[in-house]
Every structure is written in structure tokens, then in C-alpha cells.
Coordinates of C-alpha atoms and ligand atoms in Angstrom, one line a residue:
M1 CA 162.3 312.7 177.7
S2 CA 160.8 315.9 177.2
R3 CA 158.5 316.7 174.6
D4 CA 155.3 318.9 173.8
P5 CA 152.1 316.8 174.3
R6 CA 150.0 315.9 171.2
I7 CA 146.5 317.6 172.4
V8 CA 143.1 317.1 171.4
I9 CA 140.1 319.4 172.6
V10 CA 136.5 318.4 171.8
G11 CA 134.4 321.4 171.4
A12 CA 134.8 325.0 170.3
G13 CA 132.4 326.8 172.5
V14 CA 133.2 328.6 175.4
A15 CA 135.3 326.0 177.2
G16 CA 137.3 324.9 173.9
L17 CA 138.1 328.0 172.5
T18 CA 139.1 329.3 176.5
M19 CA 141.6 326.3 176.6
A20 CA 143.0 326.6 172.9
H21 CA 143.9 330.3 174.1
V22 CA 145.6 329.0 177.1
L23 CA 147.5 326.5 175.3
D24 CA 148.5 329.1 172.5
D25 CA 149.4 331.7 175.5
N26 CA 152.0 329.0 177.0
G27 CA 153.4 328.1 173.8
F28 CA 151.7 324.9 173.3
T29 CA 151.0 324.6 169.7
D30 CA 150.8 320.9 169.1
Y31 CA 146.7 320.9 169.7
Q32 CA 143.6 320.3 167.2
I33 CA 140.0 320.7 168.0
L34 CA 137.2 318.9 166.7
E35 CA 134.1 320.4 166.6
K36 CA 131.0 318.5 165.3
G37 CA 129.0 322.1 164.5
S38 CA 130.2 323.9 161.5
D39 CA 131.5 326.8 163.2
V40 CA 132.6 327.9 166.6
G41 CA 130.5 328.9 169.3
G42 CA 128.9 325.4 171.4
V43 CA 125.6 326.4 172.5
W44 CA 125.9 329.7 170.5
H45 CA 126.0 328.1 167.1
W46 CA 123.5 325.5 168.0
N47 CA 120.9 327.6 169.4
R48 CA 119.5 330.2 166.7
Y49 CA 115.3 330.4 167.9
P50 CA 113.7 333.6 167.6
G51 CA 114.6 335.9 170.5
L52 CA 117.6 334.2 171.7
T53 CA 119.2 336.7 174.1
C54 CA 121.9 336.5 176.8
D55 CA 120.4 337.1 180.6
V56 CA 124.2 337.6 181.7
P57 CA 125.0 341.2 180.9
S58 CA 127.4 341.1 177.9
Q59 CA 130.4 343.2 179.6
I60 CA 130.8 339.9 182.0
Y61 CA 129.6 337.4 179.6
Q62 CA 132.7 337.7 177.2
F63 CA 136.4 336.0 177.5
G64 CA 138.4 338.0 180.2
F65 CA 141.2 337.5 177.5
A66 CA 139.1 339.0 174.5
P67 CA 137.2 342.2 175.6
K68 CA 134.7 344.1 173.3
A69 CA 133.6 347.2 174.2
D70 CA 131.2 348.0 171.7
W71 CA 128.1 345.3 172.5
G72 CA 125.0 346.7 171.1
R73 CA 122.5 345.7 173.9
I74 CA 123.4 345.4 177.4
W75 CA 122.1 341.8 177.1
A76 CA 123.5 340.9 173.9
T77 CA 121.4 338.8 171.1
G78 CA 122.3 335.5 170.4
A79 CA 123.7 336.5 166.8
E80 CA 126.1 339.1 168.1
I81 CA 127.6 336.6 170.5
A82 CA 127.9 334.0 167.7
E83 CA 129.6 336.6 165.7
Y84 CA 131.8 337.6 169.0
F85 CA 132.9 334.2 169.2
R86 CA 133.7 334.1 165.4
D87 CA 135.9 337.1 165.6
V88 CA 137.6 335.8 168.7
A89 CA 138.7 332.3 167.2
D90 CA 139.9 334.2 164.2
S91 CA 141.7 337.1 165.6
L92 CA 143.8 334.8 168.0
H93 CA 144.3 332.2 165.2
I94 CA 142.2 329.5 167.2
T95 CA 140.1 328.9 163.9
E96 CA 143.1 327.3 162.0
H97 CA 143.5 324.4 164.6
I98 CA 139.9 323.5 164.6
R99 CA 138.3 320.9 162.3
F100 CA 134.7 321.3 161.8
G101 CA 132.1 319.0 161.0
T102 CA 134.1 316.4 162.9
E103 CA 132.2 314.8 165.5
V104 CA 134.1 312.1 168.0
V105 CA 132.4 309.0 168.6
S106 CA 134.7 306.9 170.8
A107 CA 138.2 307.7 172.5
E108 CA 140.1 304.8 174.2
W109 CA 143.2 304.8 176.1
S110 CA 146.2 302.8 175.7
D111 CA 147.8 301.4 179.0
T112 CA 150.8 300.1 176.8
D113 CA 151.1 303.3 174.6
N114 CA 150.1 305.7 177.2
E115 CA 148.0 307.6 174.6
W116 CA 144.2 308.6 173.7
S117 CA 142.8 306.9 170.2
I118 CA 140.3 309.1 169.4
T119 CA 137.6 308.5 166.5
T120 CA 135.5 310.4 164.7
R121 CA 132.1 309.5 162.9
D122 CA 133.8 309.0 159.3
G123 CA 136.2 306.5 160.7
A124 CA 139.1 308.8 160.7
A125 CA 141.4 308.4 164.0
V126 CA 143.4 310.8 166.0
V127 CA 146.2 310.1 168.6
A128 CA 146.8 312.2 171.4
D129 CA 148.7 312.2 174.7
I130 CA 146.1 314.7 176.3
F131 CA 142.5 314.5 175.8
I132 CA 140.4 317.5 176.8
C133 CA 136.5 317.4 176.7
A134 CA 135.0 320.8 176.5
T135 CA 131.8 319.6 175.1
G136 CA 129.4 322.1 177.3
V137 CA 126.3 321.3 179.2
L138 CA 123.6 322.5 177.4
H139 CA 124.3 320.8 173.9
N140 CA 122.0 317.5 173.8
P141 CA 118.6 318.6 173.5
A142 CA 116.0 316.9 175.6
I143 CA 113.1 315.4 173.6
P144 CA 110.2 315.0 175.7
D145 CA 108.1 311.6 175.8
I146 CA 104.7 313.0 175.2
A147 CA 102.6 310.1 173.7
G148 CA 101.9 311.1 169.8
L149 CA 104.4 313.1 169.6
E150 CA 105.3 311.8 166.3
S151 CA 101.9 311.9 164.9
F152 CA 101.5 315.8 164.8
T153 CA 101.3 316.6 161.2
G154 CA 102.8 320.2 161.4
P155 CA 106.3 320.6 162.3
V156 CA 107.6 319.9 165.8
V157 CA 111.2 321.8 166.4
H158 CA 113.2 321.6 169.2
T159 CA 114.6 325.2 170.1
A160 CA 118.2 324.1 170.2
R161 CA 117.7 322.9 166.6
W162 CA 115.8 325.9 164.9
D163 CA 114.7 325.4 161.6
D164 CA 114.0 328.6 159.7
A165 CA 111.9 327.0 157.3
V166 CA 109.0 327.0 160.0
V167 CA 106.8 329.4 159.2
T168 CA 105.3 330.8 162.5
D169 CA 103.6 334.2 161.3
G170 CA 100.0 333.9 161.4
A171 CA 100.6 330.3 162.8
R172 CA 98.9 328.7 165.8
I173 CA 101.5 328.0 167.9
G174 CA 102.2 325.5 170.8
I175 CA 105.5 326.2 172.9
I176 CA 106.1 323.6 175.7
G177 CA 108.3 324.7 178.2
T178 CA 108.9 327.5 180.7
G179 CA 112.6 327.8 181.2
S180 CA 114.8 330.5 180.0
T181 CA 114.3 329.5 176.3
G182 CA 110.3 329.1 176.7
V183 CA 110.1 332.4 177.8
Q184 CA 112.1 334.1 175.1
V185 CA 110.3 331.9 172.1
V186 CA 106.8 333.0 173.8
S187 CA 107.5 336.8 173.6
A188 CA 109.5 336.7 170.5
L189 CA 106.8 334.9 168.4
A190 CA 103.7 336.2 170.1
P191 CA 103.5 339.4 168.1
A192 CA 103.1 337.6 164.5
A193 CA 101.5 334.6 165.7
R194 CA 97.6 333.9 165.1
S195 CA 97.9 332.3 168.5
V196 CA 100.6 331.4 171.2
T197 CA 99.6 328.4 173.8
H198 CA 101.9 328.1 176.3
F199 CA 102.1 325.0 178.0
V200 CA 103.2 325.4 181.4
R201 CA 104.0 322.4 183.4
S202 CA 105.8 324.0 186.3
P203 CA 105.4 327.9 186.2
Q204 CA 108.8 329.6 186.9
W205 CA 109.6 333.0 188.5
V206 CA 110.4 335.6 186.2
L207 CA 112.7 338.6 187.3
W208 CA 111.9 341.4 185.1
A209 CA 114.7 343.4 183.6
P210 CA 115.2 345.6 180.4
M211 CA 116.7 343.0 178.3
R212 CA 116.5 345.0 174.9
M213 CA 118.4 348.0 176.5
R214 CA 120.8 349.4 174.0
Q215 CA 124.4 349.8 174.9
P216 CA 124.9 353.5 174.7
A217 CA 127.4 354.5 172.0
F218 CA 129.2 356.9 174.4
V219 CA 129.9 353.8 176.7
S220 CA 131.5 351.8 174.1
S221 CA 133.6 354.4 172.5
L222 CA 135.0 355.3 176.1
L223 CA 135.5 351.3 176.7
R224 CA 137.4 351.3 173.4
R225 CA 139.4 354.7 174.3
A226 CA 140.3 353.6 177.9
P227 CA 141.1 349.8 177.9
W228 CA 142.6 350.3 181.4
L229 CA 138.6 351.6 182.6
H230 CA 137.5 348.5 180.4
D231 CA 139.5 346.3 182.8
R232 CA 138.2 347.7 185.7
L233 CA 134.6 347.3 184.9
Y234 CA 135.2 343.5 183.5
D235 CA 136.5 343.1 187.1
G236 CA 134.2 344.6 188.9
L237 CA 131.6 342.7 187.0
L238 CA 133.5 339.7 188.2
W239 CA 133.6 340.4 191.6
G240 CA 129.6 340.8 191.3
S241 CA 129.1 337.2 189.9
G242 CA 131.2 336.4 193.1
I243 CA 128.2 337.7 195.0
L244 CA 125.7 335.8 192.7
A245 CA 127.8 333.0 194.1
D246 CA 127.1 334.0 197.6
I247 CA 123.0 334.8 196.9
T248 CA 122.6 331.4 195.9
T249 CA 125.0 329.0 198.0
R250 CA 123.9 330.1 201.5
P251 CA 121.0 331.8 202.9
S252 CA 121.1 335.6 203.8
W253 CA 119.5 339.3 203.2
R254 CA 120.7 339.5 200.2
R255 CA 119.1 336.3 198.7
R256 CA 116.0 337.3 200.6
L257 CA 116.0 340.1 198.8
V258 CA 116.5 338.6 194.9
Q259 CA 113.6 336.4 196.2
D260 CA 111.2 339.2 197.6
Y261 CA 112.0 341.0 194.0
A262 CA 110.9 338.1 191.8
R263 CA 107.8 337.7 193.8
L264 CA 106.9 341.7 193.2
C265 CA 107.5 341.4 189.8
L266 CA 104.8 338.4 189.6
R267 CA 102.5 340.6 191.7
L268 CA 103.3 344.0 189.7
Q269 CA 102.8 342.2 186.6
V270 CA 100.5 339.8 186.8
R271 CA 97.5 342.0 188.0
D272 CA 95.0 339.7 187.8
P273 CA 93.8 337.8 190.6
A274 CA 92.4 334.9 188.6
I275 CA 95.6 334.3 186.7
R276 CA 97.9 335.2 189.2
P277 CA 98.0 331.8 191.4
T278 CA 98.2 329.7 188.0
L279 CA 101.7 331.4 187.4
Q280 CA 102.6 331.2 191.0
P281 CA 105.5 328.7 191.4
D282 CA 105.3 326.7 194.6
Y283 CA 109.3 327.1 195.6
E284 CA 111.5 329.2 196.2
P285 CA 112.9 332.1 193.8
L286 CA 116.4 331.3 192.5
C287 CA 115.7 327.5 193.0
K288 CA 115.7 326.6 189.3
R289 CA 117.8 328.8 186.6
Q290 CA 116.5 331.7 187.1
V291 CA 114.5 333.5 184.4
V292 CA 114.9 336.6 183.2
S293 CA 112.6 338.8 181.1
G294 CA 111.3 342.2 180.4
T295 CA 108.9 341.0 177.9
Y296 CA 107.1 337.9 179.3
Y297 CA 104.5 338.7 181.3
A298 CA 103.3 341.5 178.9
A299 CA 103.2 339.0 176.2
I300 CA 100.9 336.6 177.9
R301 CA 98.6 339.4 178.9
Q302 CA 98.0 339.7 175.1
P303 CA 94.3 338.1 173.9
H304 CA 95.8 335.7 171.7
V305 CA 98.2 334.2 173.9
S306 CA 97.2 331.8 176.5
V307 CA 98.8 329.7 179.4
V308 CA 97.7 326.3 180.1
T309 CA 98.9 324.6 183.2
D310 CA 97.0 321.6 182.7
G311 CA 99.1 319.0 181.9
I312 CA 99.4 317.5 178.7
D313 CA 97.8 314.2 177.8
R314 CA 99.0 313.6 174.3
V315 CA 100.1 315.3 171.1
T316 CA 97.4 314.5 168.2
P317 CA 97.6 314.9 164.5
S318 CA 96.0 318.5 164.8
G319 CA 97.3 319.6 168.2
I320 CA 97.6 318.8 171.9
D321 CA 95.4 317.3 174.5
T322 CA 95.5 318.5 177.7
A323 CA 94.6 316.3 181.0
D324 CA 91.2 319.0 181.6
G325 CA 89.9 317.0 178.3
I326 CA 90.6 319.9 176.0
H327 CA 91.8 319.7 172.7
H328 CA 94.2 322.9 171.7
D329 CA 94.3 323.1 168.0
L330 CA 97.8 323.9 166.5
D331 CA 99.9 324.2 163.5
V332 CA 103.6 324.1 165.3
I333 CA 104.6 322.7 168.0
I334 CA 108.0 324.4 169.6
L335 CA 109.9 322.0 172.0
A336 CA 111.8 324.4 174.2
T337 CA 112.2 321.4 176.9
G338 CA 115.8 322.1 177.8
F339 CA 118.6 319.7 177.3
R340 CA 120.2 316.2 179.0
A341 CA 122.4 318.5 180.9
H342 CA 124.3 315.7 182.4
D343 CA 125.3 313.8 179.6
Y344 CA 128.4 315.8 179.1
M345 CA 130.9 314.4 176.9
R346 CA 128.3 311.4 176.3
P347 CA 127.0 309.8 173.9
M348 CA 130.6 309.5 173.2
T349 CA 132.3 306.4 174.0
I350 CA 134.8 307.1 176.3
T351 CA 137.3 304.2 177.5
G352 CA 139.9 304.7 180.1
R353 CA 142.7 302.4 182.0
G354 CA 142.0 298.8 182.1
G355 CA 139.0 299.1 179.6
R356 CA 137.2 300.5 182.0
A357 CA 134.0 302.6 180.5
L358 CA 133.1 306.3 181.3
D359 CA 129.8 304.9 181.6
E360 CA 130.8 302.7 184.4
V361 CA 132.9 305.2 186.4
W362 CA 129.7 307.4 186.3
D363 CA 127.5 304.7 187.0
D364 CA 125.9 307.0 189.9
G365 CA 125.8 310.0 188.1
P366 CA 128.7 312.4 186.5
R367 CA 131.5 313.2 188.8
A368 CA 134.7 314.9 188.9
Y369 CA 137.6 315.9 191.0
R370 CA 137.3 319.8 190.8
M371 CA 135.5 319.7 188.0
T372 CA 138.5 318.3 185.6
A373 CA 139.7 315.1 186.6
I374 CA 138.3 311.6 186.3
P375 CA 139.6 308.3 187.6
D376 CA 140.4 305.7 185.1
M377 CA 140.7 308.5 182.8
P378 CA 144.5 309.4 182.6
N379 CA 145.5 312.3 180.9
L380 CA 141.9 313.3 180.4
F381 CA 140.9 316.9 181.3
T382 CA 137.2 318.4 181.3
V383 CA 136.5 322.1 180.9
L384 CA 133.1 322.9 182.3
G385 CA 132.8 319.4 183.3
P386 CA 130.8 318.1 186.4
N387 CA 129.7 320.5 189.3
S388 CA 130.7 323.7 187.0
P389 CA 129.3 326.7 188.2
T390 CA 126.5 327.1 185.6
G391 CA 124.3 328.6 188.3
S392 CA 126.4 331.2 190.0
I393 CA 130.0 332.1 188.9
S394 CA 131.1 333.5 185.4
L395 CA 131.7 330.8 182.9
Q396 CA 134.6 332.1 181.1
Y397 CA 136.4 333.1 184.4
S398 CA 135.8 329.3 185.5
A399 CA 136.8 327.9 181.9
E400 CA 140.2 330.0 181.9
L401 CA 141.0 329.0 185.5
T402 CA 140.4 325.4 184.5
A403 CA 142.4 325.6 181.4
K404 CA 145.3 327.5 183.4
Y405 CA 145.4 324.4 185.7
I406 CA 145.3 321.9 182.9
V407 CA 148.4 323.6 181.6
G408 CA 150.2 323.3 185.1
W409 CA 150.2 319.6 184.0
L410 CA 151.0 320.1 180.8
H411 CA 154.5 322.1 181.8
R412 CA 155.4 318.9 183.6
F413 CA 154.7 317.0 180.9
R414 CA 156.8 318.9 178.4
R415 CA 159.7 319.0 180.9
G416 CA 159.7 315.1 181.1
E417 CA 158.4 315.1 184.6
L418 CA 155.3 313.0 183.9
T419 CA 154.0 311.0 181.4
T420 CA 150.5 310.0 182.6
V421 CA 148.4 311.8 185.4
E422 CA 145.3 310.5 186.7
V423 CA 143.1 311.6 189.8
T424 CA 142.5 309.0 192.7
E425 CA 139.3 307.4 193.6
E426 CA 139.7 308.8 197.2
A427 CA 140.5 312.7 196.1
T428 CA 137.7 312.4 193.9
D429 CA 135.4 310.7 196.5
E430 CA 136.5 313.2 199.2
F431 CA 136.1 316.4 196.6
N432 CA 132.2 315.0 195.9
R433 CA 132.0 314.7 199.8
E434 CA 132.6 318.1 200.4
V435 CA 130.6 319.0 197.3
T436 CA 127.5 317.0 199.0
E437 CA 127.9 318.7 201.9
A438 CA 128.1 322.2 200.9
T439 CA 124.8 321.8 198.7
G440 CA 122.8 321.7 201.6
P441 CA 122.5 325.3 202.2
T442 CA 122.2 326.2 198.6
V443 CA 119.0 327.9 196.8
W444 CA 119.1 324.5 194.4
N445 CA 118.3 322.4 197.1
T446 CA 115.4 324.0 198.7
G447 CA 112.4 321.8 196.7
C448 CA 112.1 322.6 193.3
N449 CA 112.9 319.9 190.3
S450 CA 115.3 321.2 187.8
W451 CA 118.1 320.4 185.0
Y452 CA 120.3 321.4 187.9
L453 CA 119.5 318.0 189.6
T454 CA 120.8 314.8 188.3
E455 CA 119.2 311.7 187.9
S456 CA 120.1 310.7 191.5
G457 CA 118.7 313.9 192.9
A458 CA 122.5 315.6 193.4
V459 CA 122.8 319.1 192.8
D460 CA 125.3 319.2 189.9
L461 CA 126.7 322.5 190.3
W462 CA 129.4 324.4 192.1
P463 CA 128.1 325.0 195.6
F464 CA 131.3 326.8 197.0
Q465 CA 132.3 330.4 197.0
K466 CA 134.3 332.1 193.9
S467 CA 137.2 332.0 196.0
T468 CA 137.3 328.2 196.7
L469 CA 136.9 327.9 193.0
T470 CA 140.1 330.4 192.6
R471 CA 141.8 328.1 195.4
M472 CA 141.2 325.0 194.0
L473 CA 142.3 325.3 190.5
S474 CA 145.5 327.4 191.4
E475 CA 147.0 324.4 192.9
T476 CA 147.8 321.0 192.0
V477 CA 147.9 318.4 194.8
D478 CA 150.3 315.7 193.6
D479 CA 149.0 312.9 196.6
H480 CA 145.7 313.6 194.9
F481 CA 146.9 311.9 191.8
H482 CA 148.5 308.8 190.3
I483 CA 151.8 310.3 188.0
T484 CA 154.2 308.2 186.4
Ligands
NAP1 P1 114.9 324.2 181.0 O1 115.4 325.3 181.8 O2 115.5 322.7 181.4 O3 113.6 324.3 180.8 C1 112.9 323.1 180.3 C2 111.5 323.5 180.6 O4 110.8 322.5 179.7 C3 110.8 323.0 181.9 O5 109.7 324.4 181.8 C4 110.0 322.0 181.7 O6 109.3 321.6 183.2 C5 109.6 322.2 180.5 N1 109.3 320.3 180.1 C6 110.4 319.4 179.7 N2 109.8 318.2 179.6 C7 108.4 318.4 179.4 C8 107.4 317.6 179.0 N3 107.5 316.2 179.1 N4 106.1 318.6 179.3 C9 106.3 319.4 179.4 N5 106.7 320.5 180.2 C10 108.1 320.0 180.0 O7 115.5 324.5 179.4 P2 115.9 326.1 178.9 O8 114.8 326.7 178.9 O9 116.1 325.4 177.6 O10 116.9 326.5 179.5 C11 118.0 325.7 180.1 C12 119.2 326.5 180.2 O11 119.9 327.3 179.1 C13 119.0 327.9 181.2 O12 118.3 326.9 182.5 C14 119.9 328.3 180.8 O13 121.1 328.4 182.0 C15 120.3 328.3 179.6 N6 119.9 329.3 178.8 C16 120.3 330.6 179.0 C17 119.6 331.8 178.1 C18 120.4 332.8 178.5 O14 119.2 333.8 178.3 N7 121.2 333.0 178.9 C19 118.8 331.6 177.2 C20 118.2 330.1 177.3 C21 118.8 329.1 177.8 P3 109.5 321.8 184.2 O15 110.1 322.7 184.7 O16 108.4 321.2 185.1 O17 110.2 320.2 184.4

């Protein structure tokens, strides 16, 4: 029997909006997006910390199906990106499919009815034939387990849950964490702070780039007037993202060139030979998610900004004690400590075929077939799920390819050719074996501790080239699936 599937998408960020657009494009209109936040954008909705800027150029960090000619900056601010997401959702009529403030707490597959029953925080249930988790990677803040943190008498704020009521001007600010976020927050808060103490557990390589550069008005006007030129620019940048994949996935002179540039940035910007060794990472550049900043090294050169590399011993009511016995008096503590990146759709409780829980299926860490299908989870797909190319290839491109791949299955559902589709254990294992083998020569595997690594030390990234991503998501191999 042919019929249109009832589709539920969780999340209205890059992945969810892309999925929705591809559904619309293919005439699948019976879908709703459940979004726990009050607006679209995902990470760009939740992250509002001072200095938030995307370190990927805006002309590539945008949806291929919704090009924006007039970005204010080459590297857009978080606020401009959030506004862009809102405009895209509104102009493509996706917003009317979204239920905001609706957190999914569980989803259960029925073997008898062949459908998902999805329960939201307020107790409501939604039934779907197809359940799409577009929940992102960087959405559950990681709160560090530091002794005494709760005893601090001033505000403690995680960057992904920024509180505008926290006063930072004129304050003695402690910032924990040196990833892309920590570096941006230090640069943004230093000018008006009384003091900034940056607690650096592991120094990062920081690539210099003019992050505040404006996109010239004539470029905006040209791209607006010549959409074909805009398309060519986007294609060119997409091709460039393929080069980045190559740099990270296999050793070459191109990788060495970028790494040499990172070392040069440190040498040229941290002239003081007494300080440079403390900021020198003990691992290869690009091993962690590369930090890019045009302002960080200048910020920490200021007399009221200090970098503390001694370990944090404990937090006290008035500040932070470090392992060298020094007490750092503070008014505010900012946690730029990142995310629980491997949770994916959890803490949702997901129960698949035969009552199998996702936690059970993922006992040894998150795994999916080609980033999107999970054994024992019929008619469930992830967009930007495990092994997504967060460290190399354009996420918008990857999300769109995945969405089109899923839609391939939905067409067959609509035509009555299938009721359920579930990837086999064997195909998933085989894919994950290939992934493990391919991570060998990647730079992420060269001896650093990063959020790319799962608890068991596996690299949760896309270790292949962009062409492999395109190929794998452009074909459906029926032998890899149980189809009813
Ligand atoms: P992150 O890269 O995971 O960095 C977390 C930082 O917190 C690390 O320096 C880590 O130190 C430190 N840390 C964690 N627990 C600690 C503890 N108990 N004591 C001391 N230090 C501790 O997180 P993030 O900076 O939020 O960035 C996450 C990702 O978000 C980025 O890699 C990037 O993909 C994305 N992002 C992008 C942009 C952008 O411009 N596009 C901006 C912000 C974030 P160790 O290194 O020693 O573990």
C-alpha cells in the first residue's frame, strides 16, 4: 500500500533544517520538527557567549540551498548566523512545522505496529513511521568535575548557557578551557575586565587569521546581482573543504605546511622565551579541533591577563586554588569546557526492535552505518550522527547528502515498496572496521586528547575523503539492510 510516511525530526539546527528542506523539496509534507529550544539554530541558538564567531568562512558555512550574499563579516558572528537560520526557516516555510519548547525524552519502536512512539517532556506522545534524530554533536555542555565548584560564591556560567545577567565588566574573571570557545571568550572579555585568569590545562595551537574582517560591500552587491558567480564561489569553497579533509586524513606536504604555519604563529606572536614554552602544545598541530583566532595571543599579552598552566586543585568560595599552592581570587568563573560530544540524541531514552535500548547497542561507544543508520533501530536515521565530518568537510554539505540519502528510502516507503528498513549488524560492523582502519593515518590519531575521541579512544570523525562521503551517501545497498 502506498502512502506518505509520518515523519518526526528532532532538532532544528543545521541538520534538522536541512532535513526539512530536502523533505519539502521531495514533496514529503507530513513532518514535524520537535525542538527543545525556543528558536531554530541548534548550537547557534544555545551559544550566545561574548565573542562568539564562526571560524569557518560564512560563504561556506551556509546552506547550499539558501545562499546569503551579504554576510557582514568573512567569519560571521554568532548573532548573524542565528539570524540567518531564522530567515532560512521562515522563508522556506519550515518554521510552521516546528514545535518549539518541546523536548523529546523517549522514543519507542513498536514491533507490532511498525511505528515510533515519541514522548515529550510534557507527557505528550507523537507517533511516526520515520524518526529522524538531527540532534547535533555539540549540545550537551560538559561540566567539569572540579572539587568545590558548587561552593564558589560568585556566578559560574558555562559558555553554552550564557547568562546575560552575569556582570563581567570590571570583574576578576576566571576562564577554564582553551578550545575554540575559551580562546574567543578570553579575547572578548579581556578589554573591560579588571583581570582575566585563563586556566589552560593543555595549550592549543592557535592559527592566526583576521577573524574580524568585514566582507566588503562590493562583494555582497556583486554576489547578490550575480547568483551564478555566488554558486561558483560556493562550489569553489566546497572543493576547498575537500582539501581540508585531505590535510587531516593523510600525511602530506599540505598537512606539514599548515602545521608549520601553526608553529610560526606561536613563534611570532609569543616573543617572550619565558612564556612561549608554557603555551607550546606537546602534540601536533591539527590533532585537536584547530583553534583559529586573530586576537588571543594579543589578549594574553596584556598585563591584566594571565595564563595559568598549573592544574586546578579546587574551587573555593572566593576563587580557584592551583596545584602550585596559589589562590586566584575571582568574581566570576566561566566554564569553556566543551561538550559531551558522543551523547548524540541522548539523554533521550530510545528503545528499538525487540525492546533493545540504544545505550545497549552503543555499549562500546556510538556507531552508525555511514553516519545515519543504527542496527536494531528500524526506520530511525541520524543526520550528522556518529563519524560525521565535524573536523574536515562542510557540515551543511554532509547534512544535505544524508538528508537526500534518507529521502531515497522514503520514496520507496511512499511507493509501498517497504514498511521498515533497518541496517544489519554486519554492514555496520564492516563500515566501522573501515573507519577504524582509515583513522590510522589521520592527524587526529597522533597523540592528543581531544573531544574527537570516544571513551574507548576511537576517533569519532569521518576519516575518508569527501569523494567517499559523496559516494557512500549517493547509493543505497539493499544487502546492507533488513527490509520488510
Ligand atoms: P573543547 O574544544 O572541548 O575545549 C574544552 C576545553 O576545556 C579544553 O581546553 C579542555 O582541556 C578544558 N577542560 C575541560 N575540562 C577541564 C577541567 N576539568 N579542568 C581544566 N580544563 C578543562 O570545547 P570548546 O572550546 O567549547 O569547543 C568545542 C567545539 O565547538 C570546537 O572544537 C568547535 O568544533 C566548536 N566551536 C566552534 C567555534 C567556531 O568558531 N566555529 C567556536 C566555538 C566552538 P583539555 O584540552 O586538557 O581537555
